[in-house]
Coordinates of C-alpha atoms and ligand atoms in Angstrom, one line a residue:
X27 CA -4.7 -50.7 18.4
X28 CA -5.0 -50.6 22.3
X29 CA -7.9 -51.3 24.4
X30 CA -6.7 -48.8 26.8
X31 CA -7.7 -45.5 27.9
X32 CA -5.9 -42.5 29.2
X33 CA -2.4 -41.2 29.2
X34 CA 0.2 -43.7 27.8
X35 CA 2.9 -44.9 30.4
X36 CA 6.4 -44.1 29.2
X37 CA 9.9 -45.2 30.5
X38 CA 13.3 -43.4 29.6
X39 CA 16.4 -45.8 29.1
X40 CA 19.2 -42.9 28.9
X41 CA 18.9 -40.1 31.1
X42 CA 21.8 -38.2 30.1
X43 CA 22.1 -34.3 28.5
X44 CA 19.2 -34.8 26.4
X45 CA 16.8 -35.9 28.5
X46 CA 16.0 -32.6 30.0
X47 CA 14.2 -31.0 27.3
X48 CA 12.3 -34.2 26.8
X49 CA 11.2 -34.5 30.6
X50 CA 10.2 -30.8 30.2
X51 CA 7.8 -31.6 27.4
X52 CA 6.4 -35.1 28.3
X53 CA 5.9 -33.9 32.0
X54 CA 3.3 -31.8 30.1
X55 CA 1.2 -33.2 28.2
X56 CA -1.6 -35.1 28.9
X57 CA -1.7 -37.9 26.8
X58 CA 1.7 -38.9 28.5
X59 CA 2.4 -40.4 32.0
X60 CA 6.0 -39.9 32.2
X61 CA 6.3 -43.4 35.2
X62 CA 9.9 -44.3 35.6
X63 CA 13.6 -43.1 34.5
X64 CA 16.5 -45.6 33.5
X65 CA 20.1 -45.1 33.5
X66 CA 23.3 -47.4 33.1
X67 CA 23.8 -44.5 36.1
X68 CA 21.2 -45.1 37.9
X69 CA 22.1 -42.2 40.0
X70 CA 21.7 -40.2 37.3
X71 CA 18.4 -41.4 36.5
X72 CA 17.4 -40.9 40.0
X73 CA 18.7 -37.5 40.4
X74 CA 16.8 -36.5 36.7
X75 CA 13.5 -38.4 38.7
X76 CA 13.7 -35.9 41.4
X77 CA 14.3 -32.8 39.1
X78 CA 11.4 -33.3 36.7
X79 CA 9.1 -35.1 39.2
X80 CA 8.9 -38.9 37.8
X81 CA 8.0 -41.1 40.2
X82 CA 10.6 -44.3 40.0
X83 CA 13.9 -44.5 38.7
X84 CA 16.5 -47.7 38.5
X85 CA 17.9 -49.3 35.6
X86 CA 17.7 -50.3 31.9
X87 CA 16.1 -53.7 33.3
X88 CA 13.7 -51.8 35.6
X89 CA 11.7 -49.9 33.0
X90 CA 11.4 -52.9 30.4
X91 CA 9.8 -54.8 33.3
X92 CA 7.8 -52.2 34.5
X93 CA 4.4 -53.6 33.5
X94 CA 2.7 -49.8 33.1
X95 CA 5.8 -48.8 30.5
X96 CA 3.9 -49.0 27.2
X97 CA 6.4 -46.7 25.3
X98 CA 9.9 -46.7 25.9
X99 CA 11.6 -43.6 25.2
X100 CA 15.5 -44.9 24.1
X101 CA 18.3 -41.7 24.8
X102 CA 21.1 -43.9 25.1
X103 CA 24.2 -43.3 22.9
X104 CA 23.4 -43.7 18.7
X105 CA 26.2 -47.1 19.5
X106 CA 23.5 -48.9 21.7
X107 CA 20.3 -47.5 20.1
X108 CA 19.4 -50.8 17.8
X109 CA 20.2 -52.9 20.8
X110 CA 18.2 -51.1 23.9
X111 CA 15.3 -50.6 20.9
X112 CA 15.0 -53.9 20.1
X113 CA 15.2 -55.3 23.9
X114 CA 12.3 -52.8 24.5
X115 CA 10.1 -54.7 21.6
X116 CA 11.2 -57.9 22.7
X117 CA 9.0 -57.0 26.0
X118 CA 6.1 -55.7 24.2
X119 CA 6.7 -52.2 24.1
X120 CA 6.4 -49.6 21.5
X121 CA 10.0 -47.7 21.3
X122 CA 10.4 -43.8 20.8
X123 CA 14.3 -43.6 19.4
X124 CA 16.6 -40.9 19.0
X125 CA 18.5 -40.6 15.8
X126 CA 20.2 -42.2 14.4
X127 CA 17.9 -45.3 14.3
X128 CA 20.7 -47.4 13.9
X129 CA 24.4 -47.2 13.2
X130 CA 24.7 -49.8 10.2
X131 CA 21.8 -50.9 8.1
X132 CA 21.2 -54.5 8.6
X133 CA 20.9 -53.5 12.8
X134 CA 18.2 -50.9 11.7
X135 CA 16.6 -53.2 9.4
X136 CA 16.2 -56.0 12.0
X137 CA 15.0 -53.5 14.6
X138 CA 11.5 -52.8 11.7
X139 CA 11.1 -56.6 11.0
X140 CA 11.3 -57.7 15.0
X141 CA 8.3 -54.7 15.4
X142 CA 6.5 -55.4 12.6
X143 CA 6.4 -59.1 13.5
X144 CA 5.2 -58.1 17.6
X145 CA 3.1 -55.2 15.9
X146 CA 4.8 -52.4 17.5
X147 CA 5.7 -49.4 17.0
X148 CA 9.2 -47.8 16.5
X149 CA 9.6 -43.8 16.2
X150 CA 12.7 -41.9 15.2
X151 CA 13.9 -38.8 16.1
X152 CA 14.4 -35.6 14.9
X153 CA 10.9 -34.5 16.0
X154 CA 11.3 -30.9 15.0
X155 CA 10.5 -31.2 11.6
X156 CA 6.5 -32.2 13.2
X157 CA 6.9 -28.3 14.5
X158 CA 5.3 -25.1 13.4
X159 CA 8.4 -24.0 12.0
X160 CA 9.2 -26.8 8.9
X161 CA 5.5 -28.0 9.0
X162 CA 4.4 -23.8 7.6
X163 CA 7.3 -24.2 5.5
X164 CA 5.5 -28.1 4.0
X165 CA 1.7 -25.8 3.5
X166 CA 3.7 -23.4 1.9
X167 CA 5.1 -25.6 -0.9
X168 CA 2.2 -27.7 -1.1
X169 CA 0.1 -24.9 -2.0
X170 CA 2.3 -23.9 -4.9
X171 CA 3.9 -21.1 -3.0
X172 CA 7.5 -21.8 -4.8
X173 CA 5.8 -23.7 -7.5
X174 CA 7.5 -27.3 -8.2
X175 CA 10.5 -27.8 -6.1
X176 CA 13.5 -28.1 -8.0
X177 CA 16.5 -28.1 -5.9
X178 CA 18.1 -27.0 -2.3
X179 CA 21.1 -26.3 -0.4
X180 CA 21.5 -27.1 3.2
X181 CA 24.6 -25.5 5.7
X182 CA 25.2 -27.0 9.4
X183 CA 28.9 -25.7 10.1
X184 CA 30.5 -24.9 13.1
X185 CA 33.5 -25.5 15.2
X186 CA 32.1 -29.1 17.0
X187 CA 30.4 -30.1 20.1
X188 CA 33.6 -30.7 22.2
X189 CA 33.0 -27.1 23.1
X190 CA 30.2 -27.5 25.2
X191 CA 29.1 -31.3 25.6
X192 CA 30.4 -32.8 29.2
X193 CA 30.9 -36.4 27.1
X194 CA 31.6 -35.1 23.5
X195 CA 33.7 -39.1 22.5
X196 CA 30.3 -40.6 20.9
X197 CA 29.8 -37.1 19.0
X198 CA 33.3 -38.2 17.0
X199 CA 32.8 -42.0 17.1
X200 CA 31.3 -44.7 14.3
X201 CA 27.5 -43.5 14.6
X202 CA 27.9 -39.7 14.9
X203 CA 30.1 -37.3 13.6
X204 CA 28.7 -34.0 11.8
X205 CA 27.1 -36.4 9.2
X206 CA 25.1 -39.2 11.6
X207 CA 24.9 -36.4 14.4
X208 CA 23.2 -33.2 12.8
X209 CA 22.7 -34.9 9.0
X210 CA 19.1 -36.5 10.2
X211 CA 17.6 -33.0 11.0
X212 CA 18.6 -32.2 7.3
X213 CA 17.9 -35.0 5.8
X214 CA 14.8 -35.9 6.7
X215 CA 13.4 -31.8 6.2
X216 CA 14.7 -32.9 2.5
X217 CA 12.8 -36.5 2.8
X218 CA 9.3 -34.4 3.7
X219 CA 9.5 -32.0 1.0
X220 CA 11.3 -34.4 -2.0
X221 CA 10.5 -38.1 -1.1
X222 CA 13.1 -40.7 -1.5
X223 CA 16.7 -40.4 -1.6
X224 CA 17.6 -42.0 -4.9
X225 CA 21.3 -41.4 -5.5
X226 CA 23.9 -39.8 -3.4
X227 CA 27.8 -38.5 -3.9
X228 CA 30.0 -36.6 -1.5
X229 CA 33.4 -36.0 0.3
X230 CA 34.7 -35.3 3.9
X231 CA 37.5 -34.8 5.4
X232 CA 39.2 -34.6 9.0
X233 CA 40.9 -31.4 10.4
X234 CA 42.7 -33.8 13.4
X235 CA 43.1 -36.5 14.4
X236 CA 42.0 -36.0 18.3
X237 CA 39.8 -33.3 20.2
X238 CA 39.8 -32.3 23.9
X239 CA 37.3 -32.4 26.0
X240 CA 36.0 -28.0 26.8
X241 CA 33.4 -28.6 29.1
X242 CA 32.4 -30.3 32.5
X243 CA 34.6 -31.9 34.9
X244 CA 36.6 -33.6 32.4
X245 CA 37.8 -30.5 30.7
X246 CA 40.9 -31.1 29.0
X247 CA 40.6 -35.0 28.0
X248 CA 41.6 -35.7 24.6
X249 CA 40.3 -38.3 22.6
X250 CA 40.6 -40.1 18.8
X251 CA 38.5 -38.6 15.9
X252 CA 37.1 -42.1 14.5
X253 CA 34.6 -39.8 11.2
X254 CA 34.8 -37.3 8.7
X255 CA 34.2 -33.9 10.6
X256 CA 33.3 -32.2 7.1
X257 CA 31.1 -33.7 4.8
X258 CA 30.1 -32.0 1.4
X259 CA 26.8 -33.9 0.3
X260 CA 24.7 -34.1 -2.9
X261 CA 21.7 -35.9 -2.7
X262 CA 19.2 -36.5 -6.0
X263 CA 15.5 -37.3 -5.2
X264 CA 13.4 -40.5 -7.0
X265 CA 10.5 -38.2 -7.6
X266 CA 12.7 -35.5 -9.0
X267 CA 14.7 -32.7 -7.2
X268 CA 18.3 -31.9 -6.1
X269 CA 20.0 -31.1 -3.0
X270 CA 23.4 -30.3 -1.7
X271 CA 24.6 -30.2 2.0
X272 CA 27.3 -29.0 4.3
X273 CA 27.8 -31.2 7.7
X274 CA 30.9 -29.7 9.9
X275 CA 32.3 -29.7 12.9
X276 CA 35.3 -28.4 11.4
X277 CA 34.5 -24.5 10.8
X278 CA 35.0 -21.6 13.4
X279 CA 32.1 -19.9 11.0
X280 CA 29.0 -20.9 12.6
X281 CA 26.3 -21.2 10.3
X282 CA 23.2 -23.4 11.6
X283 CA 19.8 -24.1 10.5
X284 CA 20.5 -23.0 6.5
X285 CA 17.4 -24.8 4.6
X286 CA 16.5 -22.8 1.1
X287 CA 14.4 -24.7 -1.5
X288 CA 13.8 -23.4 -4.5
X289 CA 10.9 -24.1 -6.8
X290 CA 9.9 -23.0 -10.0
X291 CA 8.2 -20.3 -9.1
X292 CA 10.7 -19.1 -6.1
X293 CA 13.0 -19.6 -2.9
X294 CA 11.6 -21.2 0.6
X295 CA 14.0 -20.4 3.6
X296 CA 12.9 -23.4 6.0
X297 CA 13.8 -22.5 9.5
X298 CA 16.5 -24.4 11.1
X299 CA 15.4 -28.4 11.6
X300 CA 16.9 -28.4 14.5
X301 CA 14.2 -26.3 16.4
X302 CA 10.6 -26.5 16.1
X303 CA 9.6 -23.3 15.1
X304 CA 11.6 -19.8 13.5
X305 CA 10.6 -17.7 10.3
X306 CA 10.0 -18.9 7.2
X307 CA 10.0 -16.6 4.0
X308 CA 9.4 -16.4 0.3
X309 CA 11.4 -14.8 -2.6
X310 CA 9.4 -14.9 -5.7
X311 CA 10.8 -15.7 -9.3
X312 CA 9.5 -12.0 -11.0
X313 CA 11.1 -10.3 -7.5
X314 CA 14.3 -12.1 -7.5
X315 CA 16.7 -9.5 -7.0
X316 CA 19.4 -8.8 -9.4
X317 CA 22.9 -10.0 -8.6
X318 CA 24.5 -7.6 -6.0
X319 CA 21.2 -6.7 -5.0
X320 CA 19.0 -7.6 -1.3
X321 CA 16.0 -10.3 -2.3
X322 CA 11.7 -9.0 -1.8
X323 CA 11.3 -11.3 1.3
X324 CA 7.4 -12.2 1.9
X325 CA 7.3 -13.7 5.3
X326 CA 5.1 -16.7 5.6
X327 CA 3.0 -16.4 8.9
X328 CA 3.7 -19.7 11.4
X329 CA 0.7 -21.3 12.4
X330 CA 0.9 -24.7 14.8
X331 CA 1.3 -25.1 18.3
X332 CA 5.0 -25.0 19.8
X333 CA 6.4 -27.3 22.0
X334 CA 9.9 -28.4 21.8
X335 CA 11.2 -32.2 22.5
X336 CA 8.7 -35.3 22.5
X337 CA 6.1 -34.1 20.2
X338 CA 7.0 -37.1 18.4
X339 CA 7.0 -39.6 21.5
X340 CA 3.5 -38.1 21.9
X341 CA 2.5 -38.6 18.2
X342 CA 3.8 -41.9 18.5
X343 CA 1.5 -42.6 22.0
X344 CA -1.3 -41.5 20.2
X345 CA -1.0 -43.7 17.1
X346 CA -0.2 -46.8 19.5
X347 CA -3.8 -45.9 21.0
X348 CA -5.2 -46.0 17.6
X349 CA -3.3 -48.4 15.2
X350 CA -1.9 -45.8 12.5
X351 CA 1.7 -45.0 11.5
X352 CA 3.6 -42.3 13.6
X353 CA 4.6 -39.5 11.5
X354 CA 8.5 -39.6 12.6
X355 CA 8.1 -43.6 11.5
X356 CA 10.7 -46.1 11.9
X357 CA 11.2 -46.6 8.1
X358 CA 11.8 -42.8 7.6
X359 CA 14.0 -43.1 10.2
X360 CA 15.6 -46.1 8.6
X361 CA 15.7 -44.1 4.9
X362 CA 17.3 -41.5 6.6
X363 CA 20.3 -43.3 8.4
X364 CA 20.4 -45.7 4.4
X365 CA 21.2 -42.4 3.3
X366 CA 23.7 -41.3 5.7
X367 CA 25.7 -44.7 5.3
X368 CA 25.4 -44.2 1.6
X369 CA 26.9 -40.7 1.9
X370 CA 29.4 -42.3 4.5
X371 CA 30.1 -44.9 1.9
X372 CA 30.5 -42.0 -1.0
X373 CA 33.3 -40.7 0.9
X374 CA 35.6 -43.5 1.3
X375 CA 34.9 -45.6 -2.1
X376 CA 35.1 -42.4 -4.3
X377 CA 31.3 -43.0 -6.3
X378 CA 28.3 -42.0 -6.3
X379 CA 25.4 -44.5 -4.1
X380 CA 21.9 -45.8 -4.5
X381 CA 19.9 -45.4 -1.6
X382 CA 18.0 -48.5 -1.8
X383 CA 15.3 -48.1 0.7
X384 CA 11.9 -45.8 0.1
X385 CA 9.9 -44.5 2.2
X386 CA 6.3 -43.5 1.5
X387 CA 5.3 -39.4 1.6
X388 CA 5.2 -38.1 5.1
X389 CA 1.8 -36.2 5.9
X390 CA 1.9 -33.2 7.0
X391 CA 1.1 -32.7 10.5
X392 CA -2.9 -32.2 11.2
X393 CA -3.3 -28.2 11.6
X394 CA -5.6 -29.0 15.3
X395 CA -2.3 -31.0 16.6
X396 CA -2.5 -29.9 20.3
X397 CA 0.4 -31.7 22.6
X398 CA -1.7 -30.3 25.4
X399 CA -5.1 -31.8 24.6
X400 CA -6.0 -34.2 26.2
X401 CA -7.3 -37.2 23.5
X402 CA -7.0 -40.2 25.0
Ligands
NAD529 N1 22.8 -33.0 23.7 C1 21.9 -32.7 22.8 O1 21.6 -31.9 22.6 C2 21.5 -33.6 21.9 C3 20.5 -33.4 21.0 C4 19.7 -34.2 20.5 C5 19.5 -35.4 20.4 N2 20.1 -36.0 20.5 C6 20.7 -37.6 21.0 O2 20.7 -37.8 22.3 C7 20.9 -39.6 22.3 C8 21.5 -39.2 23.8 O3 22.6 -37.7 23.8 P1 22.9 -36.7 25.4 O4 23.7 -36.3 24.9 O5 21.6 -37.1 26.0 O6 23.9 -38.6 25.4 P2 24.7 -38.0 27.2 O7 25.7 -39.1 26.8 O8 24.5 -37.4 27.7 O9 23.6 -39.7 27.5 C9 23.6 -41.2 27.1 C10 23.3 -41.8 28.7 O10 22.6 -42.7 27.8 C11 23.1 -43.8 29.1 N3 23.0 -44.9 28.3 C12 24.2 -45.6 27.4 N4 24.1 -46.5 27.6 C13 22.7 -47.3 27.9 C14 22.4 -48.5 28.2 N5 22.9 -49.5 27.3 N6 21.2 -48.4 29.4 C15 21.0 -47.7 29.4 N7 21.7 -46.4 29.5 C16 22.3 -46.2 28.5 C17 24.6 -43.2 29.7 O11 24.8 -43.6 31.0 C18 24.0 -41.6 29.8 O12 23.5 -40.9 30.7 C19 21.9 -39.5 21.5 O13 21.5 -40.2 20.2 C20 22.4 -38.4 20.7 O14 22.2 -37.9 19.2 C21 21.2 -35.2 21.8

């Protein structure tokens, strides 16, 4: 709990592609004051600061040394997420980290222990699941609209981020691939619905050993693919429920954001967990269509205030002032990582893998949560 009042001071480390959407939002939330941007590439930090009206820029060390920065937003690449977050904790800052929290279990655990000892908070993306889309779906499940959730299937398949990202190498390196890059959205959503994962089994494949950058200044550059680019995974949850998921950068047929949860009374469509909102629909058991017929769909009214990336930073900043845990907590981020690593191990070892960590059920976002309200 902090005695400070007024907006929470925020500094960014990493001002690449995704920093735009964070900056567009965090500079509009009255409870947040974006003070400084830092990057290895100081010129990039400067141009992003000028574009988004942030008064200061510099290196990562400049952000860490800034006395008014209370929360560091870590938007670096996965391989250095834990290292950068650890440096921020060491100088007394709370940390929001892009996903995944780390690329291996040990450094993820060490980071949470370091934060706990220092009395500081760690929050981890995705925060999409805090938006009206997934939250409306969760409220429908909590009301019993589909009965007891039993199973789920998720699909994320397309040709891969080498078609649009100007520096896609990290997305095909350890700590990324479709499993670690896109898996957090789907696995986090499944954990929101079913709770902790108990055990996984998976198979994976790689269509090509190299890829070619197709966008930006370095288009035509060939780079190595280090990780499976197609993953099929099955999970069993501690409190009951099973899921099957496809994560693929190998499919010319794009099918994204498919999340279907089936309960004892019906099937619920959860909108794309990489987005903050979308349609929520239910088809119920007595009306379920016979094979070959269209199902009867009921729209669930989507409620909640819409905003984009940055919601989790805002929740973390408010939590830091009141002393509660953030909704997108480090513990949740670690359980997601633990599950993803277990899936990866299942692929390489050819066996089912138990997931050791557990996470508390994630509370629903308060109905009156308003990112545009000044509360501090
Ligand atoms: N691009 C997207 O659409 C997207 C969407 C959601 C989440 N993310 C996540 O956001 C993170 C960043 O992705 P991106 O697409 O913005 O990558 P990017 O490569 O465009 O930007 C990363 C930035 O971090 C900087 N950086 C790297 N190591 C650093 C260090 N030690 N200190 C200071 N700066 C450092 C780099 O110089 C670069 O500017 C990743 O974890 C990614 O998974 C990206």
